[in-house]
XYZ file of C-alpha atoms in Angstrom:
566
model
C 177.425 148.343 62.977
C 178.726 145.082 64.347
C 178.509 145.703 68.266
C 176.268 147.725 69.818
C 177.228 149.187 72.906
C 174.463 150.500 75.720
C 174.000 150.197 78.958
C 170.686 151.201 81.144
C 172.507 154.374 82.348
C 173.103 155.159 78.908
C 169.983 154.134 77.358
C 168.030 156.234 80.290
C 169.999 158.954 79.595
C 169.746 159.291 75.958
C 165.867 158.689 76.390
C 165.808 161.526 78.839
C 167.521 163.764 75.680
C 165.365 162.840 72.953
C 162.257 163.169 75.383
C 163.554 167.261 75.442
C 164.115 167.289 72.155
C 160.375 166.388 71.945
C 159.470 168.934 74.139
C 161.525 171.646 72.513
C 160.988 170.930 68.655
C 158.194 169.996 68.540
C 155.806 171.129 71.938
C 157.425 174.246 72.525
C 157.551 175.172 68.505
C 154.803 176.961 67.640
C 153.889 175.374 64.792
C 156.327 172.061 66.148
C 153.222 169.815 66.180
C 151.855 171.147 63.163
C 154.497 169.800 60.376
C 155.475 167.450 62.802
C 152.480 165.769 64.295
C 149.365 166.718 62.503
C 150.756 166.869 58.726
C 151.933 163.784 58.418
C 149.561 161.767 60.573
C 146.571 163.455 58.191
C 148.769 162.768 54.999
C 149.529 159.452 55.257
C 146.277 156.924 56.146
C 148.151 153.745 56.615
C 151.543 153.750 56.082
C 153.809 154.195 58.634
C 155.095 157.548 57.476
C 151.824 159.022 59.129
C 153.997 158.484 62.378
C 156.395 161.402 63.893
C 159.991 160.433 63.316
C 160.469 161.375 67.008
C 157.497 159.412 68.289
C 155.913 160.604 71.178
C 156.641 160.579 75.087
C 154.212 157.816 75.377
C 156.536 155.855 72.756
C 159.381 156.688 74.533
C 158.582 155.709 77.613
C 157.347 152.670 76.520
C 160.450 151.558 75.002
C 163.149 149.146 76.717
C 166.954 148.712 76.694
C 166.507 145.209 75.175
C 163.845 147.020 72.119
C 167.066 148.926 71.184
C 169.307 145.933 71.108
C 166.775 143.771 68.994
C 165.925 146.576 66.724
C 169.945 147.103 66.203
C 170.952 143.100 65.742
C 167.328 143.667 62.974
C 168.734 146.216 60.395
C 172.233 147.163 61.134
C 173.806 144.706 59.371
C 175.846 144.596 56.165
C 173.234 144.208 53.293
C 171.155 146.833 55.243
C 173.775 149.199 54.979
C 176.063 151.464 52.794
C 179.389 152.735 53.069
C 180.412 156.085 51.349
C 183.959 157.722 51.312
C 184.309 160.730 50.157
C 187.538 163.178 49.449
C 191.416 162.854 49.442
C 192.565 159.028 50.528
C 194.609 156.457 48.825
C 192.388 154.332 47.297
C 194.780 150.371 47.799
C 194.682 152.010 51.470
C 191.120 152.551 52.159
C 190.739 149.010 50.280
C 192.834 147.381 53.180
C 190.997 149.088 55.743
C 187.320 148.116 54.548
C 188.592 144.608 54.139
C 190.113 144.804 57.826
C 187.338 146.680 59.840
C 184.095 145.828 57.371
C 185.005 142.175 56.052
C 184.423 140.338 59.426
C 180.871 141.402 60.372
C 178.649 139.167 58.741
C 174.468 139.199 58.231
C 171.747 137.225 60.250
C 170.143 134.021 58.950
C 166.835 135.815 59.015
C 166.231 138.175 56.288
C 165.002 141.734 57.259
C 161.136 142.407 57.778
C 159.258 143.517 55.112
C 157.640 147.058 54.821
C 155.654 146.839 52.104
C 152.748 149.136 52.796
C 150.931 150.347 50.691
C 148.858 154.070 50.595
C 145.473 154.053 49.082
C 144.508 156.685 46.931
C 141.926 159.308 48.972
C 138.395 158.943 48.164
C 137.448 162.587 48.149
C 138.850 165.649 49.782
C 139.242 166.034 53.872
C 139.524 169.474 56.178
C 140.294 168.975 59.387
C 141.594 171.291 62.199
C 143.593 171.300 64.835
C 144.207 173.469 67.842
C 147.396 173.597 69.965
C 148.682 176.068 72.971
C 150.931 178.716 71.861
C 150.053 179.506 68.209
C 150.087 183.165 67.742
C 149.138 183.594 64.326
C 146.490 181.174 62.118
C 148.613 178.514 59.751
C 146.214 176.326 56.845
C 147.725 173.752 55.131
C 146.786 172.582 51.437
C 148.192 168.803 50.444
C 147.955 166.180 48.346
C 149.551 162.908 47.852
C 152.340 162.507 46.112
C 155.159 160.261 44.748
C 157.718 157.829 45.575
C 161.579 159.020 45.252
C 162.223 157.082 41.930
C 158.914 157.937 40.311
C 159.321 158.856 36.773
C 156.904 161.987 37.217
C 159.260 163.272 40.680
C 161.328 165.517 37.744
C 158.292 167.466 36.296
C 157.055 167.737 40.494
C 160.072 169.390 41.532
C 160.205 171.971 38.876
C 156.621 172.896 39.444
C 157.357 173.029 43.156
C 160.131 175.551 42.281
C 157.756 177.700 40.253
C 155.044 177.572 43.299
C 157.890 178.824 45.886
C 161.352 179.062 45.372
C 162.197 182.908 45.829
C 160.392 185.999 46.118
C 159.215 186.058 42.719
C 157.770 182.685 42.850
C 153.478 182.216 42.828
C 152.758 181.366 45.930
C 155.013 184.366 47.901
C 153.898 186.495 44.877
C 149.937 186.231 46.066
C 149.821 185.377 49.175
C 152.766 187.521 50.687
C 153.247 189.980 48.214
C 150.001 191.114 46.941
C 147.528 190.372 49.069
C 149.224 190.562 52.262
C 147.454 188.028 53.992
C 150.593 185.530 54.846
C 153.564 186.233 56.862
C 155.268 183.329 55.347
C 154.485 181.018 52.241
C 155.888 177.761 51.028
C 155.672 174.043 49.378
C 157.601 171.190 49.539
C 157.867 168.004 47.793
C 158.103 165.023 49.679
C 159.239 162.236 48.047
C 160.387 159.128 50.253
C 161.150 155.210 49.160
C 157.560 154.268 49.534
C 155.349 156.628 49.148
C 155.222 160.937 49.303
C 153.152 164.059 49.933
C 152.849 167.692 47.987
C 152.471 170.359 50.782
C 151.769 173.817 50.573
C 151.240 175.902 53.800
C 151.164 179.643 54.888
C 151.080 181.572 58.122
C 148.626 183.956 58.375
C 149.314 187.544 58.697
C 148.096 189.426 61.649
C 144.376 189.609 61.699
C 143.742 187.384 58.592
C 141.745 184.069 58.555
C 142.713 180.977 57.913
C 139.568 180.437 54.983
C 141.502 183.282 53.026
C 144.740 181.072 53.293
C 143.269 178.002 51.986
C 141.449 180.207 49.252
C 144.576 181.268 48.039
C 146.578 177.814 47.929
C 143.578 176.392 45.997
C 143.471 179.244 43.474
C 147.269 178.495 42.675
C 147.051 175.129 42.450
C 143.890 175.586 40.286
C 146.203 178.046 37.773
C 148.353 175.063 37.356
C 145.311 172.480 36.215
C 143.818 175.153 33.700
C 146.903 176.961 32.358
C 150.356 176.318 31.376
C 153.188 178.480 32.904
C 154.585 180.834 31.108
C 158.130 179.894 29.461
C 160.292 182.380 31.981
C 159.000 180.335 35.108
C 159.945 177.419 33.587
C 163.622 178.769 32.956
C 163.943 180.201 36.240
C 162.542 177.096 37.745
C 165.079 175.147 35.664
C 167.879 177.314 36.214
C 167.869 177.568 40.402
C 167.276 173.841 40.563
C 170.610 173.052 38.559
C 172.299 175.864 40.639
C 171.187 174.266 44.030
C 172.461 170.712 42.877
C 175.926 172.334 42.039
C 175.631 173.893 45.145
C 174.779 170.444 47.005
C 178.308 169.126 45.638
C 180.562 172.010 46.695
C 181.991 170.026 49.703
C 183.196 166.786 50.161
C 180.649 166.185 53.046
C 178.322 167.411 50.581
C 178.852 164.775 47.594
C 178.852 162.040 49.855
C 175.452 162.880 51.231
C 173.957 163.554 47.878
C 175.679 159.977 46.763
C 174.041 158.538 49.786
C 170.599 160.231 49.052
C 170.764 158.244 45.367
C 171.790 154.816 47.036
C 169.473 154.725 49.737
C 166.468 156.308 47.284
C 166.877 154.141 44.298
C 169.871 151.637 44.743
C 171.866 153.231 42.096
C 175.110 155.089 42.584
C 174.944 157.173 39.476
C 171.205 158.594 39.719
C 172.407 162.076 41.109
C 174.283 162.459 37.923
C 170.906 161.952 35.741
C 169.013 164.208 38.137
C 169.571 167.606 36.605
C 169.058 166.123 32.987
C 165.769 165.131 34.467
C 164.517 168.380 35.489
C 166.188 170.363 31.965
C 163.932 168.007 30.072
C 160.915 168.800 32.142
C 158.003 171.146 29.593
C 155.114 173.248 30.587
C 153.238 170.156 29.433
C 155.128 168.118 31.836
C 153.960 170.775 34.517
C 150.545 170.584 33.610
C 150.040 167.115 32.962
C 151.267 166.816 36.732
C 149.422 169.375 38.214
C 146.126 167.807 36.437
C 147.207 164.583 37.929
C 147.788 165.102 41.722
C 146.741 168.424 42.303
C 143.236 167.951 42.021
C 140.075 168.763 44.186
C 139.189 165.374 45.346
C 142.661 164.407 46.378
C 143.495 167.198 48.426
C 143.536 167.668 52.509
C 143.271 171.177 53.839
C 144.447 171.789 57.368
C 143.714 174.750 59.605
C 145.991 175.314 62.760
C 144.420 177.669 65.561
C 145.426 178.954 68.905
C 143.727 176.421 71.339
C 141.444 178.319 74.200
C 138.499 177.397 76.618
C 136.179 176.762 73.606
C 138.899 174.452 71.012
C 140.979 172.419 73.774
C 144.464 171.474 72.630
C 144.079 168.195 70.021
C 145.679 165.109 71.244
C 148.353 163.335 69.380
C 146.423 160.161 68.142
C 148.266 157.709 65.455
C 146.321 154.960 64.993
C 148.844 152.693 62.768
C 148.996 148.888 62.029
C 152.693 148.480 61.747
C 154.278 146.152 59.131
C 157.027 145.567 61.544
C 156.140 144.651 65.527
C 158.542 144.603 68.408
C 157.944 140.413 67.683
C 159.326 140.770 63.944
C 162.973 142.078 65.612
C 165.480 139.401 65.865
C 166.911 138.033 69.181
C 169.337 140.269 70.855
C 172.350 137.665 70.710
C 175.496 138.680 72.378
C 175.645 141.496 74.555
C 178.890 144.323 74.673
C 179.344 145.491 77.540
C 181.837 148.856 77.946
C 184.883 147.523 79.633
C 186.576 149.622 82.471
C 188.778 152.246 81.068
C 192.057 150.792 81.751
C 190.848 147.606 79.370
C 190.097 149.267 76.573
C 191.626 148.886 73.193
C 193.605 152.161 73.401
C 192.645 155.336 70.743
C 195.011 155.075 67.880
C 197.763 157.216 67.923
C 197.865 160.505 65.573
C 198.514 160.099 62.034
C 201.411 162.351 60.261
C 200.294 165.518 59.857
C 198.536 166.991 56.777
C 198.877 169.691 54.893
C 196.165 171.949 54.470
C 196.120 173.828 51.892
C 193.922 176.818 51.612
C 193.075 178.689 48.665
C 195.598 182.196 48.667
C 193.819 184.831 49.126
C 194.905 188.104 46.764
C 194.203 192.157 47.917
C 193.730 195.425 46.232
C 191.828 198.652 46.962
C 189.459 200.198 44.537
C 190.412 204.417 44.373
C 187.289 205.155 46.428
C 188.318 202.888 49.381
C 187.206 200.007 48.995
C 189.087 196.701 50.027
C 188.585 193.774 48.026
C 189.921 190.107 48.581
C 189.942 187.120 46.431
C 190.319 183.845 47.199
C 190.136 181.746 43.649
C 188.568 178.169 44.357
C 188.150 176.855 40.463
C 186.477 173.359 40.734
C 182.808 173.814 40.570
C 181.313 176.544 38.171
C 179.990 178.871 40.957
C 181.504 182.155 42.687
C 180.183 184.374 45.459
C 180.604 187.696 46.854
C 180.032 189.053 50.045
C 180.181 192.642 50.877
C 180.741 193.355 54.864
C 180.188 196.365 56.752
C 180.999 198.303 59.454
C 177.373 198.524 60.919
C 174.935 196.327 62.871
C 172.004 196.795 65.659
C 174.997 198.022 68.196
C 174.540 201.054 66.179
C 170.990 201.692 66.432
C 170.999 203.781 69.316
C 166.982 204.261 70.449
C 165.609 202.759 67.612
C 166.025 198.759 68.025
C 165.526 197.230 64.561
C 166.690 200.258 62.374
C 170.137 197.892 60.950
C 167.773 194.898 60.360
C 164.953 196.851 59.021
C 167.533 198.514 56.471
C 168.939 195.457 55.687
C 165.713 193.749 54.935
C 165.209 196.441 52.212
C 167.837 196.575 50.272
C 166.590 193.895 48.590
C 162.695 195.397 47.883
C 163.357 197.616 45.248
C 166.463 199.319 43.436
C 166.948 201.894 40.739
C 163.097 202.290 40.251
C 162.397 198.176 40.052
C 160.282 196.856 42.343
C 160.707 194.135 44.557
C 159.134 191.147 42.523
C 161.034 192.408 38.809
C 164.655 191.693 41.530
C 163.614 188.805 43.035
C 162.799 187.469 39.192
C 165.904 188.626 37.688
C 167.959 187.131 40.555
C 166.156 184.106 40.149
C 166.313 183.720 36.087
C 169.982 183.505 37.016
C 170.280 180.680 39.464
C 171.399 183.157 41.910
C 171.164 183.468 45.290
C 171.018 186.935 47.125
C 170.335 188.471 50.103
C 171.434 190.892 52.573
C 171.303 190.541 56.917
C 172.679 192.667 59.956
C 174.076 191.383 63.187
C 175.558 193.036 66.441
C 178.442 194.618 64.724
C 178.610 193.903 61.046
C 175.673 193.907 58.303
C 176.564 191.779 55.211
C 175.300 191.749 51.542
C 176.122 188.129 49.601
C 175.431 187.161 46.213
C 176.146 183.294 44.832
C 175.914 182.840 41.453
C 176.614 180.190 38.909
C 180.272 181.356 37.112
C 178.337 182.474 33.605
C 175.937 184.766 34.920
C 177.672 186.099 38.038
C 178.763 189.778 35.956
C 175.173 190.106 36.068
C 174.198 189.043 39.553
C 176.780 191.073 40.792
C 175.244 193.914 38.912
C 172.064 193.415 40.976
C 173.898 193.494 43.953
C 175.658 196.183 43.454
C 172.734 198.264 43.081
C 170.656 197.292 45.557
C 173.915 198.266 48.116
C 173.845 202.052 46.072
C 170.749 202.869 44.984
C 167.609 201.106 47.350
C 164.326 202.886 46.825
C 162.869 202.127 50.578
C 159.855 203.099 48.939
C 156.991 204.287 51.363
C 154.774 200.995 50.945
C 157.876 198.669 50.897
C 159.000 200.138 54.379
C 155.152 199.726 55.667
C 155.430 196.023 54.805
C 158.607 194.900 55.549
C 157.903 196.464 59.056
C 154.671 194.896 59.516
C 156.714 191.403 58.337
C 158.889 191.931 61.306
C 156.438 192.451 63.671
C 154.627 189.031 62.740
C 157.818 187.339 62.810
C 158.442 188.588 66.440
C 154.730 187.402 67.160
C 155.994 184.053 66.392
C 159.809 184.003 68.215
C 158.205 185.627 70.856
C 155.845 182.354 71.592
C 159.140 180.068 71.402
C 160.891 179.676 74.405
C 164.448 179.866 72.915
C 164.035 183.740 71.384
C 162.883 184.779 74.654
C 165.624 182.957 76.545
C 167.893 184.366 73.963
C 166.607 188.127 74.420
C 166.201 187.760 78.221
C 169.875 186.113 78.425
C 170.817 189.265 76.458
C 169.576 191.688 78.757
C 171.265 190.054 82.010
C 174.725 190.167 80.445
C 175.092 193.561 78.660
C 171.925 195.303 80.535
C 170.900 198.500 78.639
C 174.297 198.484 76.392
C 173.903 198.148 72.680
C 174.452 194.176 72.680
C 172.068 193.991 75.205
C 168.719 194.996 73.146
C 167.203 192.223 70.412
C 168.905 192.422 66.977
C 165.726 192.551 64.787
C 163.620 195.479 66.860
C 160.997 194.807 69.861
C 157.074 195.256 68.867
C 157.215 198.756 70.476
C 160.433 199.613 68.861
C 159.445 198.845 64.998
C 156.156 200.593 64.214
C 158.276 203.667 65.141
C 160.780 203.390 62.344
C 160.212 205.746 59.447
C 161.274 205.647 55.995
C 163.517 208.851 57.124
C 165.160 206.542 59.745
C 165.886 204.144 56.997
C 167.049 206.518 54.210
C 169.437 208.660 56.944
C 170.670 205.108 58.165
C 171.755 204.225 54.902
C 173.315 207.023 53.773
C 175.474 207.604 57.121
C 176.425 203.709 57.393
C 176.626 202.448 54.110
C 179.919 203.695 52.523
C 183.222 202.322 50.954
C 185.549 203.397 53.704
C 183.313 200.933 56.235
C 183.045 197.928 53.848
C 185.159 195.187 52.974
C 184.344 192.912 49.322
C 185.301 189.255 49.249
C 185.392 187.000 46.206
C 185.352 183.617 46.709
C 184.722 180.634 43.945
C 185.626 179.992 40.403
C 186.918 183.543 39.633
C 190.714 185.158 38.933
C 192.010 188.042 40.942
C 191.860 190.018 37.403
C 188.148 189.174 36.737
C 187.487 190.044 40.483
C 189.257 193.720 39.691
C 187.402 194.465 36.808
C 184.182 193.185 38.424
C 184.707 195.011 41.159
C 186.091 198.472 39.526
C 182.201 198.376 37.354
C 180.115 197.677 40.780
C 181.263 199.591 43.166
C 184.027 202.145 41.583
């Protein structure tokens, strides 16, 4: 904060890093330039969040050693700044050492630049589209603007931003993923920043559907939020994973500070994290609606399509035409210059501090009478407790049929006991809960975290998914036919394929040589029969280990676990 330390070797060298991060995220990505480049700069008309964080190689290039210095001795001072500590320290002791490292630094004589910009409100509705290199399957965008972090109506836009597409039983995967099939993947997020803020929903096409039946969809939903209120149960699930997620966001210490932070920085006031979930339990379906009516709208929206560049559509050029509120000639002077001394000068690192003791929550054993080893490890702070069931079984055991432990896997959580996929996913989700089930190498695991209250009857759900999955015929068909889009898209990113390739070289044609999730000749040849045999041979007490972790006693665990899986 006080003296900023760079050199051209350094400054060349970190350029050089960011300039492949660039490449990487965002040119490699297949759909990299899409939320990065095109969203925002089509979003946003003049403020300078229509800009890629990231910038541009152009930018880059551009910039100098002496634009970093200026642009340092500009905002990293003390009134631009906030200090957050966060978990076990003495509190006359930290005191000393803010006074003693903090106290000296003082501010500039020039106040900071102001960034004051202003976004007009659209004047009608906008499509545009894009092409780039390397998109494998159509993407369409639907967005609108939004609002500022400490907007009054943020509360009521981030409940109705659960109910579009938080879970599996939420509207938008519902439609576009679920019953109509046309998207491989579904989603909206609300974007709310100091200044201004954006509503985005998007979906990736599935193979072979077009990018007008995307945007047809989006603006159907959006339209069932203007004309109708939702239905009381959306609202409570809605409600009810939001509060989960902000306990979760305060389970660590790292993780309170940040949300802390998130409130300073935002809004300037330490204690608006605490009103935040009071906010969104006092959101109505009128609150919804009165929203969605608001911002939502026809005329205010921007639809985006995002298609595979060729001969015909050349690739779109990054163009951000911006007048910036601040200019390299608003920076203040660079003043003194540190310079990194030899080694043998410097002050030396201090030495190590007593030791600490860690303490780790004790973790408590038993075995169910069919096998089954359970641990506990009771953690009673927050009100939330998961479970994780591990076994035995990954894609080392798939033999000739890559994709078989990932495939089953996937399923478990697609039906159960007669109930279809959507009736779990809504259950799961009235609770707060989250669950889901994945398969590596060696081990496949099945995890549930639920808030303390409900987490008899998460566990519940769990539980039978593990025991009793349909793999119904047409559940098997689709989850298959989601793989294979998904490998369309890792396949067109050079990290998968370095991955899979790197894979190959080390183990050659043993088990941990071949790609977790399946190849796209490997998949369409798994059957239902594959599935159900897998499951049945694999999936079994003696394999499987249960861990409970969270607010829970070793005798709640027991009985818990005795009713699941006894």
């Amino acid at each position: 904060l006080g003296s900023l330390v760079v050199n051209e070797s350094v400054f060349e060298s970190e350029r050089d890093v960011v300039k492949e991060e660039y490449r990487q995220g965002v040119l490699a990505s297949p759909y990299g330039r899409l939320f990065s480049l095109f969203v925002p700069a089509t979003m946003y008309q003049e403020h300078p969040y229509r800009r890629s964080t990231i910038g541009s190689i152009e930018n880059l290039d551009a910039a100098t050693i002496e634009d970093v210095r200026r642009f340092h001795a500009t905002f990293y001072r003390p009134d631009n700044a906030y200090l957050i500590v966060a978990g076990n320290f003495d509190q006359a002791q930290l005191d000393g050492w803010i006074d003693q490292y903090f106290g000296p630094l003082t501010n500039p004589d020039r106040p900071l630049p102001v960034n004051d910009v202003r976004e007009p409100e659209p004047t009608g509705p906008r499509e545009v589209t894009f092409h780039a290199p390397n998109v494998p399957l159509p993407a369409v965008v639907l967005a609108w603007p939004g609002v500022r972090y400490d907007d009054p109506d943020r509360a009521a836009l981030t409940v109705l931003d659960g109910i579009l597409s938080t879970g599996e039983s939420s509207r938008l995967y519902r439609a576009l993923v679920y019953d109509q099939k046309i998207a491989t993947q579904t989603s909206s997020s609300l974007d709310a920043s100091q200044q201004a803020g954006a509503i985005i929903s998007y979906a990736i096409m599935a193979e072979g559907e077009t990018p007008e039946a995307g945007l047809a969809s989006l603006r159907a939903e959006a339209a069932r939020l203007r004309d109708q209120p939702v239905t009381a149960a959306e609202l409570t699930e809605a409600k009810n994973e939001l509060v989960a997620s902000a306990l979760r966001e305060r389970e660590t210490v790292e993780d309170r500070a940040s949300v802390l932070g998130w409130s300073l920085i935002n809004t300037g006031d330490a204690a608006a994290a605490d009103r935040e979930v009071a906010a969104l339990q006092a959101v109505t379906a009128a609150d919804i609606q009165r929203v969605a009516r608001r911002y939502l709208t026809d005329q205010r929206s921007t639809a985006i399509r995002y298609l595979n560049a060729d001969d015909q559509n050349p690739v779109t050029a990054q163009s951000v035409e911006v007048t910036a509120p601040v200019t390299i000639a608003d920076l203040a002077p660079v003043g003194r210059i540190f310079e990194l001394l030899p080694e043998a000068q410097r002050t030396p690192i201090p030495a190590a501090g007593p030791a600490v003791d860690l303490t780790t929550p004790a973790v408590e054993t038993f075995t169910l009478p069919n096998g089954l080893e359970v641990y506990v490890a009771r953690k009673p702070g927050l009100p939330l407790v998961s479970a994780r069931l591990g076994l035995a079984v990954g894609s080392a055991d798939d033999g000739a049929k890559a994709g078989l432990s990932v495939l089953t896997a996937g399923l478990l959580t697609q039906g159960s006991s007669g109930r279809a996929a959507p009736e779990i996913a809504a259950e799961i989700e009235q609770l707060g809960a989250n669950l889901g089930a994945s398969s590596g190498a060696d081990f496949s695991n099945v995890s549930v975290n639920a808030p303390s209250d409900v987490f008899p009857q998460a566990l519940t759900l769990m539980a039978d998914m593990v025991r009793h999955p349909d793999f119904a015929p047409d559940e098997v068909e689709r989850q298959r036919d989601q793989s294979l889009d998904g490998l369309r898209v890792s396949l067109s990113s050079p990290g998968p394929v370095a991955g899979l390739a790197a894979g190959r070289l080390v183990y050659g044609d043993a088990p941990y040589g071949a790609p977790t999730g399946g190849t796209p000749n490997s998949l369409p040849g798994l059957s239902r029969d594959d599935v159900v045999a897998f499951h049945a041979a694999r999936y079994r007490p003696e394999t499987a280990r249960l861990v409970f972790s969270g607010d829970i006693t070793v005798e709640q665990a027991r009985t818990l676990a005795q009713q699941a899986f006894g």
